[in-house]
Structure formats: C-alpha cells, structure tokens
Amino acid sequence: MGHWFAREIVDAGKLRLFCFFVLFLLTFLFIRFSVRMIRKQVRWWPGNVTPGGTHIHHVVFGLVFMCLGGIGGLAVQDGSSPPAGVTAAVFGVGAALVLDEFALVLHLQDVYWTEQGRLSVDTVFMALALCGLGLLGISPLEVDELFTGEDLINGGLVVAANILFAVLSLSKGKIWTGLIGVYLTPLALVGAIRLARPGSPWARWRYREGSRKLRRAEWREHRIREPIERFKHTVQDAIAGRPTP
C-alpha cells in the first residue's frame, strides 16, 4: 500500500489533490451527521454554535479553514512535502463546510432543510466527482496532452471546441454533462447535440411554445429525467437527510 501511494500519488504529483479529496469527503460526511443529530435534538450530541444567541453557520468556519489552507499552501514550495498535504487537507475541510451551505450563501437565507437546500448536496457531489476524475489522471480540457508538443494551434482549437461544447451543454440545462465534459470532451459533445431541458436558457431562446422540439424535451423530462431525479433524491436523503416538507 505504501509503495502504491508513493508511486501513484506522491510521485505523480497528486498529493495535494488526494489530501484535499479525502478531507473534503470526510468533512462533508461528518458535518451532515452532525446537523442530522442536531436536527433530531439528540441529547448527547453538541448543538449549534450560538455565542451570545447568534447562530454561527459552519460556512463561516469553512471560510476560515479555506483561508488558512489556501494561504498556507501558497507558501509551500514542494508539492510532495508533508506541509503541502496538510495545507491541502485544511483547504479541503474548509471547502466542504462552505459547499455544504452553498444554497444558503446563494439565496442569502437559511434554506438548508428545504428543497432549495438540495443544491448544496448537488454541489458537493459535483466537487467530489471532479476531484475524483483528477485523481484518476484525467486532465481538464486535456491540457497536459495538448500543450506538451509544438502544435499549439491545434491544441488551442481543441480546447476552444471543448469549452464551446461544455458551454452549450450548460446552456441546455445539463449541469453535470457540461462540467464533467470539461474533463471528457465526448461527453460535452453529446450534451451540446442533444435536446435542451425545458426551462433552460437554450429552450427559452430556441424552442417556440408548442413546437415539436419543446414537446419532445418535455416528454424526455417526464419519462427519463424525473425518474433519475427521484433516484438521486433518494441517495441524497440517505446521505444528507430529507428536506422538511
């Protein structure tokens, strides 16, 4: 195990990303367990932090950890050293605490246990997926492979096309496809070609009311997308807790 870690993580320059990923995941699981215990008013579990009657959300602690880890990490020159791993881990703790309340920050109100609060869980899952792809050695926009040679023009064209496909996917309401497509170009291309989701910017711009494309998009949303969303919500509820009706 030690040889594998040294070869695949340290020697490959992934120590910081690995430490960030592990602490990000553990912190998210811990904070969700904590808030669920507080929600159930379990006596043996510490409650909210409320000095002077002010409820301090964990996003505040997350910002502090992100500053400590980020600034400390900038001061570390050797990316394979223990301090590099520690600062990346601290940054991962802070990022998990912040993204776990992403919906609260976005709406500027406490929507943690509402349906709007699911956005926080989606954001955390997306961050974990992108970090996981990085650990597997998949480079965003394939930059490592494209710009190591002399043909910069072709490399730049490929990157521009990848960004275009990802933007088109996002404009069609395909968030996961667009963001992961930054790492996997074929996925971004599929998202750019397929029908947009109803209510997405692309559908509002391009699909007329009552048009065949809009009807097909609504049918796909009802028959395909909604069952997937229900399954995703089931997984979210099992991990993060069910929103209040």
mmCIF file of C-alpha atoms in Angstrom:
data_model
loop_
_atom_site.group_PDB
_atom_site.id
_atom_site.type_symbol
_atom_site.label_atom_id
_atom_site.label_comp_id
_atom_site.label_asym_id
_atom_site.label_seq_id
_atom_site.Cartn_x
_atom_site.Cartn_y
_atom_site.Cartn_z
ATOM 1 C CA MET A 1 0.000 0.000 0.000
ATOM 2 C CA GLY A 2 2.834 2.343 0.863
ATOM 3 C CA HIS A 3 4.570 1.648 -2.462
ATOM 4 C CA TRP A 4 1.317 2.271 -4.342
ATOM 5 C CA PHE A 5 0.752 5.562 -2.530
ATOM 6 C CA ALA A 6 4.308 6.734 -3.212
ATOM 7 C CA ARG A 7 4.130 5.755 -6.891
ATOM 8 C CA GLU A 8 0.564 6.738 -7.829
ATOM 9 C CA ILE A 9 0.013 9.743 -5.569
ATOM 10 C CA VAL A 10 3.263 11.330 -4.403
ATOM 11 C CA ASP A 11 5.452 10.679 -7.457
ATOM 12 C CA ALA A 12 2.561 11.554 -9.773
ATOM 13 C CA GLY A 13 2.193 14.971 -8.133
ATOM 14 C CA LYS A 14 -1.284 14.240 -6.762
ATOM 15 C CA LEU A 15 -0.560 14.510 -3.033
ATOM 16 C CA ARG A 16 -2.367 17.820 -2.595
ATOM 17 C CA LEU A 17 -5.390 16.704 -4.589
ATOM 18 C CA PHE A 18 -5.527 13.400 -2.704
ATOM 19 C CA CYS A 19 -5.390 15.083 0.716
ATOM 20 C CA PHE A 20 -7.976 17.636 -0.389
ATOM 21 C CA PHE A 21 -10.300 14.898 -1.692
ATOM 22 C CA VAL A 22 -10.077 12.693 1.407
ATOM 23 C CA LEU A 23 -10.608 15.502 3.923
ATOM 24 C CA PHE A 24 -13.322 17.066 1.782
ATOM 25 C CA LEU A 25 -15.257 13.790 1.753
ATOM 26 C CA LEU A 26 -14.744 13.033 5.455
ATOM 27 C CA THR A 27 -15.691 16.573 6.484
ATOM 28 C CA PHE A 28 -18.870 16.503 4.393
ATOM 29 C CA LEU A 29 -19.914 13.158 5.919
ATOM 30 C CA PHE A 30 -19.106 14.409 9.417
ATOM 31 C CA ILE A 31 -20.954 17.733 9.099
ATOM 32 C CA ARG A 32 -24.010 16.029 7.634
ATOM 33 C CA PHE A 33 -24.007 13.536 10.505
ATOM 34 C CA SER A 34 -23.653 16.451 12.924
ATOM 35 C CA VAL A 35 -26.532 18.512 11.523
ATOM 36 C CA ARG A 36 -28.763 15.451 11.430
ATOM 37 C CA MET A 37 -28.036 14.778 15.098
ATOM 38 C CA ILE A 38 -28.804 18.434 15.884
ATOM 39 C CA ARG A 39 -31.990 18.246 13.840
ATOM 40 C CA LYS A 40 -33.121 15.197 15.835
ATOM 41 C CA GLN A 41 -32.178 17.033 19.043
ATOM 42 C CA VAL A 42 -30.033 14.147 20.265
ATOM 43 C CA ARG A 43 -29.041 15.000 23.832
ATOM 44 C CA TRP A 44 -25.531 13.548 23.773
ATOM 45 C CA TRP A 45 -24.510 15.469 20.630
ATOM 46 C CA PRO A 46 -23.319 19.110 20.878
ATOM 47 C CA GLY A 47 -25.786 21.591 19.431
ATOM 48 C CA ASN A 48 -25.341 24.631 17.219
ATOM 49 C CA VAL A 49 -22.624 27.175 17.918
ATOM 50 C CA THR A 50 -24.584 30.175 19.234
ATOM 51 C CA PRO A 51 -22.347 32.583 21.188
ATOM 52 C CA GLY A 52 -24.428 35.444 22.503
ATOM 53 C CA GLY A 53 -27.512 33.983 20.828
ATOM 54 C CA THR A 54 -26.101 34.333 17.294
ATOM 55 C CA HIS A 55 -26.196 31.110 15.265
ATOM 56 C CA ILE A 56 -22.854 30.781 13.512
ATOM 57 C CA HIS A 57 -23.296 28.610 10.415
ATOM 58 C CA HIS A 58 -20.490 26.226 9.533
ATOM 59 C CA VAL A 59 -19.871 28.125 6.296
ATOM 60 C CA VAL A 60 -18.135 30.726 8.497
ATOM 61 C CA PHE A 61 -15.728 28.127 9.858
ATOM 62 C CA GLY A 62 -15.274 26.870 6.324
ATOM 63 C CA LEU A 63 -14.134 30.275 5.122
ATOM 64 C CA VAL A 64 -11.564 30.418 7.920
ATOM 65 C CA PHE A 65 -10.201 26.962 7.049
ATOM 66 C CA MET A 66 -10.073 27.828 3.355
ATOM 67 C CA CYS A 67 -8.059 30.964 4.089
ATOM 68 C CA LEU A 68 -5.668 29.058 6.347
ATOM 69 C CA GLY A 69 -5.220 26.201 3.908
ATOM 70 C CA GLY A 70 -5.084 28.368 0.807
ATOM 71 C CA ILE A 71 -2.647 30.974 2.102
ATOM 72 C CA GLY A 72 -0.563 28.327 3.835
ATOM 73 C CA GLY A 73 -0.476 26.259 0.681
ATOM 74 C CA LEU A 74 0.812 29.195 -1.360
ATOM 75 C CA ALA A 75 3.792 29.402 0.971
ATOM 76 C CA VAL A 76 4.720 25.725 0.443
ATOM 77 C CA GLN A 77 7.110 25.265 -2.465
ATOM 78 C CA ASP A 78 7.436 21.473 -2.507
ATOM 79 C CA GLY A 79 4.133 19.976 -3.637
ATOM 80 C CA SER A 80 5.100 16.499 -2.450
ATOM 81 C CA SER A 81 6.073 17.527 1.082
ATOM 82 C CA PRO A 82 4.004 16.831 4.227
ATOM 83 C CA PRO A 83 3.201 20.565 4.699
ATOM 84 C CA ALA A 84 1.739 20.606 1.180
ATOM 85 C CA GLY A 85 -0.533 17.713 2.069
ATOM 86 C CA VAL A 86 -1.559 19.266 5.375
ATOM 87 C CA THR A 87 -2.453 22.641 3.877
ATOM 88 C CA ALA A 88 -4.408 20.942 1.085
ATOM 89 C CA ALA A 89 -6.270 18.894 3.697
ATOM 90 C CA VAL A 90 -7.130 22.044 5.668
ATOM 91 C CA PHE A 91 -8.372 23.655 2.467
ATOM 92 C CA GLY A 92 -10.484 20.560 1.780
ATOM 93 C CA VAL A 93 -12.081 20.824 5.230
ATOM 94 C CA GLY A 94 -12.978 24.444 4.571
ATOM 95 C CA ALA A 95 -14.294 23.781 1.068
ATOM 96 C CA ALA A 96 -16.594 21.018 2.350
ATOM 97 C CA LEU A 97 -18.023 23.277 5.058
ATOM 98 C CA VAL A 98 -18.606 26.091 2.570
ATOM 99 C CA LEU A 99 -20.139 23.991 -0.208
ATOM 100 C CA ASP A 100 -22.381 22.178 2.283
ATOM 101 C CA GLU A 101 -24.112 25.537 2.758
ATOM 102 C CA PHE A 102 -23.781 26.684 -0.837
ATOM 103 C CA ALA A 103 -27.554 27.093 -1.204
ATOM 104 C CA LEU A 104 -27.647 29.240 1.927
ATOM 105 C CA VAL A 105 -24.951 31.525 0.527
ATOM 106 C CA LEU A 106 -26.659 31.692 -2.874
ATOM 107 C CA HIS A 107 -30.104 32.581 -1.525
ATOM 108 C CA LEU A 108 -28.813 34.591 1.455
ATOM 109 C CA GLN A 109 -31.305 32.814 3.715
ATOM 110 C CA ASP A 110 -31.372 29.577 5.672
ATOM 111 C CA VAL A 111 -32.697 27.075 3.122
ATOM 112 C CA TYR A 112 -30.598 24.203 4.491
ATOM 113 C CA TRP A 113 -33.502 21.821 5.130
ATOM 114 C CA THR A 114 -35.694 22.930 2.234
ATOM 115 C CA GLU A 115 -35.886 21.604 -1.334
ATOM 116 C CA GLN A 116 -33.665 24.522 -2.353
ATOM 117 C CA GLY A 117 -31.058 23.146 0.025
ATOM 118 C CA ARG A 118 -30.575 20.139 -2.251
ATOM 119 C CA LEU A 119 -28.406 22.426 -4.368
ATOM 120 C CA SER A 120 -25.716 22.231 -1.687
ATOM 121 C CA VAL A 121 -25.625 18.436 -1.892
ATOM 122 C CA ASP A 122 -25.513 18.579 -5.699
ATOM 123 C CA THR A 123 -22.585 20.976 -5.486
ATOM 124 C CA VAL A 124 -20.686 18.731 -3.083
ATOM 125 C CA PHE A 125 -21.296 15.670 -5.267
ATOM 126 C CA MET A 126 -20.053 17.589 -8.306
ATOM 127 C CA ALA A 127 -16.904 18.694 -6.497
ATOM 128 C CA LEU A 128 -16.214 15.101 -5.440
ATOM 129 C CA ALA A 129 -16.727 13.867 -8.998
ATOM 130 C CA LEU A 130 -14.346 16.439 -10.473
ATOM 131 C CA CYS A 131 -11.706 15.718 -7.821
ATOM 132 C CA GLY A 132 -12.094 12.007 -8.453
ATOM 133 C CA LEU A 133 -11.508 12.489 -12.175
ATOM 134 C CA GLY A 134 -8.380 14.478 -11.373
ATOM 135 C CA LEU A 135 -7.082 11.679 -9.146
ATOM 136 C CA LEU A 136 -7.673 9.202 -11.960
ATOM 137 C CA GLY A 137 -5.333 11.275 -14.093
ATOM 138 C CA ILE A 138 -7.926 12.849 -16.367
ATOM 139 C CA SER A 139 -6.791 16.381 -17.190
ATOM 140 C CA PRO A 140 -9.312 19.244 -17.590
ATOM 141 C CA LEU A 141 -9.520 20.197 -21.273
ATOM 142 C CA GLU A 142 -6.737 17.635 -21.916
ATOM 143 C CA VAL A 143 -4.259 20.473 -21.435
ATOM 144 C CA ASP A 144 -1.393 18.229 -20.326
ATOM 145 C CA GLU A 145 -1.527 16.231 -23.547
ATOM 146 C CA LEU A 146 -2.261 19.087 -25.932
ATOM 147 C CA PHE A 147 0.355 21.620 -24.957
ATOM 148 C CA THR A 148 3.352 19.380 -24.357
ATOM 149 C CA GLY A 149 4.173 19.331 -28.069
ATOM 150 C CA GLU A 150 4.900 22.041 -30.603
ATOM 151 C CA ASP A 151 1.496 22.199 -32.302
ATOM 152 C CA LEU A 152 -0.065 24.869 -30.111
ATOM 153 C CA ILE A 153 -2.597 25.947 -32.737
ATOM 154 C CA ASN A 154 -4.281 22.549 -32.955
ATOM 155 C CA GLY A 155 -4.153 22.256 -29.183
ATOM 156 C CA GLY A 156 -5.803 25.634 -28.785
ATOM 157 C CA LEU A 157 -8.535 24.706 -31.272
ATOM 158 C CA VAL A 158 -9.308 21.506 -29.390
ATOM 159 C CA VAL A 159 -9.510 23.367 -26.084
ATOM 160 C CA ALA A 160 -11.756 26.054 -27.629
ATOM 161 C CA ALA A 161 -14.061 23.375 -29.053
ATOM 162 C CA ASN A 162 -14.198 21.625 -25.676
ATOM 163 C CA ILE A 163 -15.127 24.857 -23.916
ATOM 164 C CA LEU A 164 -17.782 25.570 -26.557
ATOM 165 C CA PHE A 165 -19.350 22.122 -26.134
ATOM 166 C CA ALA A 166 -19.326 22.499 -22.340
ATOM 167 C CA VAL A 167 -20.952 25.945 -22.514
ATOM 168 C CA LEU A 168 -23.635 24.665 -24.890
ATOM 169 C CA SER A 169 -24.352 21.763 -22.535
ATOM 170 C CA LEU A 170 -24.686 24.130 -19.576
ATOM 171 C CA SER A 171 -26.969 26.465 -21.547
ATOM 172 C CA LYS A 172 -29.187 23.450 -22.275
ATOM 173 C CA GLY A 173 -29.589 22.816 -18.567
ATOM 174 C CA LYS A 174 -27.248 19.811 -18.473
ATOM 175 C CA ILE A 175 -25.107 20.829 -15.497
ATOM 176 C CA TRP A 176 -23.406 17.503 -14.821
ATOM 177 C CA THR A 177 -22.765 16.877 -18.511
ATOM 178 C CA GLY A 178 -21.320 20.346 -19.035
ATOM 179 C CA LEU A 179 -18.991 20.371 -16.038
ATOM 180 C CA ILE A 180 -17.728 16.812 -16.369
ATOM 181 C CA GLY A 181 -17.488 17.413 -20.110
ATOM 182 C CA VAL A 182 -14.637 19.820 -19.352
ATOM 183 C CA TYR A 183 -12.693 16.657 -18.464
ATOM 184 C CA LEU A 184 -14.317 14.322 -21.008
ATOM 185 C CA THR A 185 -14.770 16.025 -24.381
ATOM 186 C CA PRO A 186 -17.054 13.341 -25.926
ATOM 187 C CA LEU A 187 -19.498 13.794 -23.040
ATOM 188 C CA ALA A 188 -19.594 17.560 -23.609
ATOM 189 C CA LEU A 189 -20.201 16.951 -27.319
ATOM 190 C CA VAL A 190 -23.148 14.658 -26.575
ATOM 191 C CA GLY A 191 -24.638 17.265 -24.232
ATOM 192 C CA ALA A 192 -24.204 20.000 -26.836
ATOM 193 C CA ILE A 193 -26.001 17.984 -29.529
ATOM 194 C CA ARG A 194 -28.917 16.581 -27.565
ATOM 195 C CA LEU A 195 -32.185 18.368 -26.823
ATOM 196 C CA ALA A 196 -32.190 21.045 -24.139
ATOM 197 C CA ARG A 197 -34.131 20.653 -20.914
ATOM 198 C CA PRO A 198 -37.425 22.593 -20.703
ATOM 199 C CA GLY A 199 -36.912 25.887 -18.917
ATOM 200 C CA SER A 200 -33.199 26.020 -19.747
ATOM 201 C CA PRO A 201 -31.793 29.180 -21.383
ATOM 202 C CA TRP A 202 -31.391 27.334 -24.689
ATOM 203 C CA ALA A 203 -35.006 26.117 -24.650
ATOM 204 C CA ARG A 204 -36.267 29.633 -23.919
ATOM 205 C CA TRP A 205 -34.215 31.067 -26.758
ATOM 206 C CA ARG A 206 -34.674 28.393 -29.415
ATOM 207 C CA TYR A 207 -37.829 26.359 -28.759
ATOM 208 C CA ARG A 208 -41.097 28.104 -29.605
ATOM 209 C CA GLU A 209 -44.147 27.475 -27.448
ATOM 210 C CA GLY A 210 -45.933 24.374 -28.756
ATOM 211 C CA SER A 211 -43.074 23.408 -31.094
ATOM 212 C CA ARG A 212 -42.149 19.787 -31.732
ATOM 213 C CA LYS A 213 -38.750 20.192 -30.079
ATOM 214 C CA LEU A 214 -40.287 21.629 -26.919
ATOM 215 C CA ARG A 215 -42.829 18.805 -26.739
ATOM 216 C CA ARG A 216 -40.045 16.232 -27.169
ATOM 217 C CA ALA A 217 -37.979 17.957 -24.488
ATOM 218 C CA GLU A 218 -40.925 17.929 -22.065
ATOM 219 C CA TRP A 219 -41.593 14.255 -22.821
ATOM 220 C CA ARG A 220 -37.952 13.379 -22.147
ATOM 221 C CA GLU A 221 -38.023 15.379 -18.925
ATOM 222 C CA HIS A 222 -41.089 13.493 -17.720
ATOM 223 C CA ARG A 223 -40.162 9.974 -18.841
ATOM 224 C CA ILE A 224 -36.387 9.975 -18.377
ATOM 225 C CA ARG A 225 -35.193 12.889 -16.277
ATOM 226 C CA GLU A 226 -37.773 12.751 -13.483
ATOM 227 C CA PRO A 227 -37.118 9.073 -12.558
ATOM 228 C CA ILE A 228 -33.383 9.815 -12.452
ATOM 229 C CA GLU A 229 -34.035 12.846 -10.235
ATOM 230 C CA ARG A 230 -36.162 10.754 -7.867
ATOM 231 C CA PHE A 231 -33.382 8.180 -7.575
ATOM 232 C CA LYS A 232 -30.830 10.945 -6.983
ATOM 233 C CA HIS A 233 -33.026 12.468 -4.270
ATOM 234 C CA THR A 234 -33.281 9.056 -2.591
ATOM 235 C CA VAL A 235 -29.494 8.798 -2.469
ATOM 236 C CA GLN A 236 -29.210 12.389 -1.244
ATOM 237 C CA ASP A 237 -31.760 11.800 1.500
ATOM 238 C CA ALA A 238 -29.924 8.697 2.681
ATOM 239 C CA ILE A 239 -26.626 10.567 2.948
ATOM 240 C CA ALA A 240 -27.578 14.142 3.758
ATOM 241 C CA GLY A 241 -31.056 13.915 5.283
ATOM 242 C CA ARG A 242 -34.522 14.522 3.879
ATOM 243 C CA PRO A 243 -35.654 18.148 3.433
ATOM 244 C CA THR A 244 -38.557 19.386 5.538
ATOM 245 C CA PRO A 245 -41.865 19.165 3.614
#
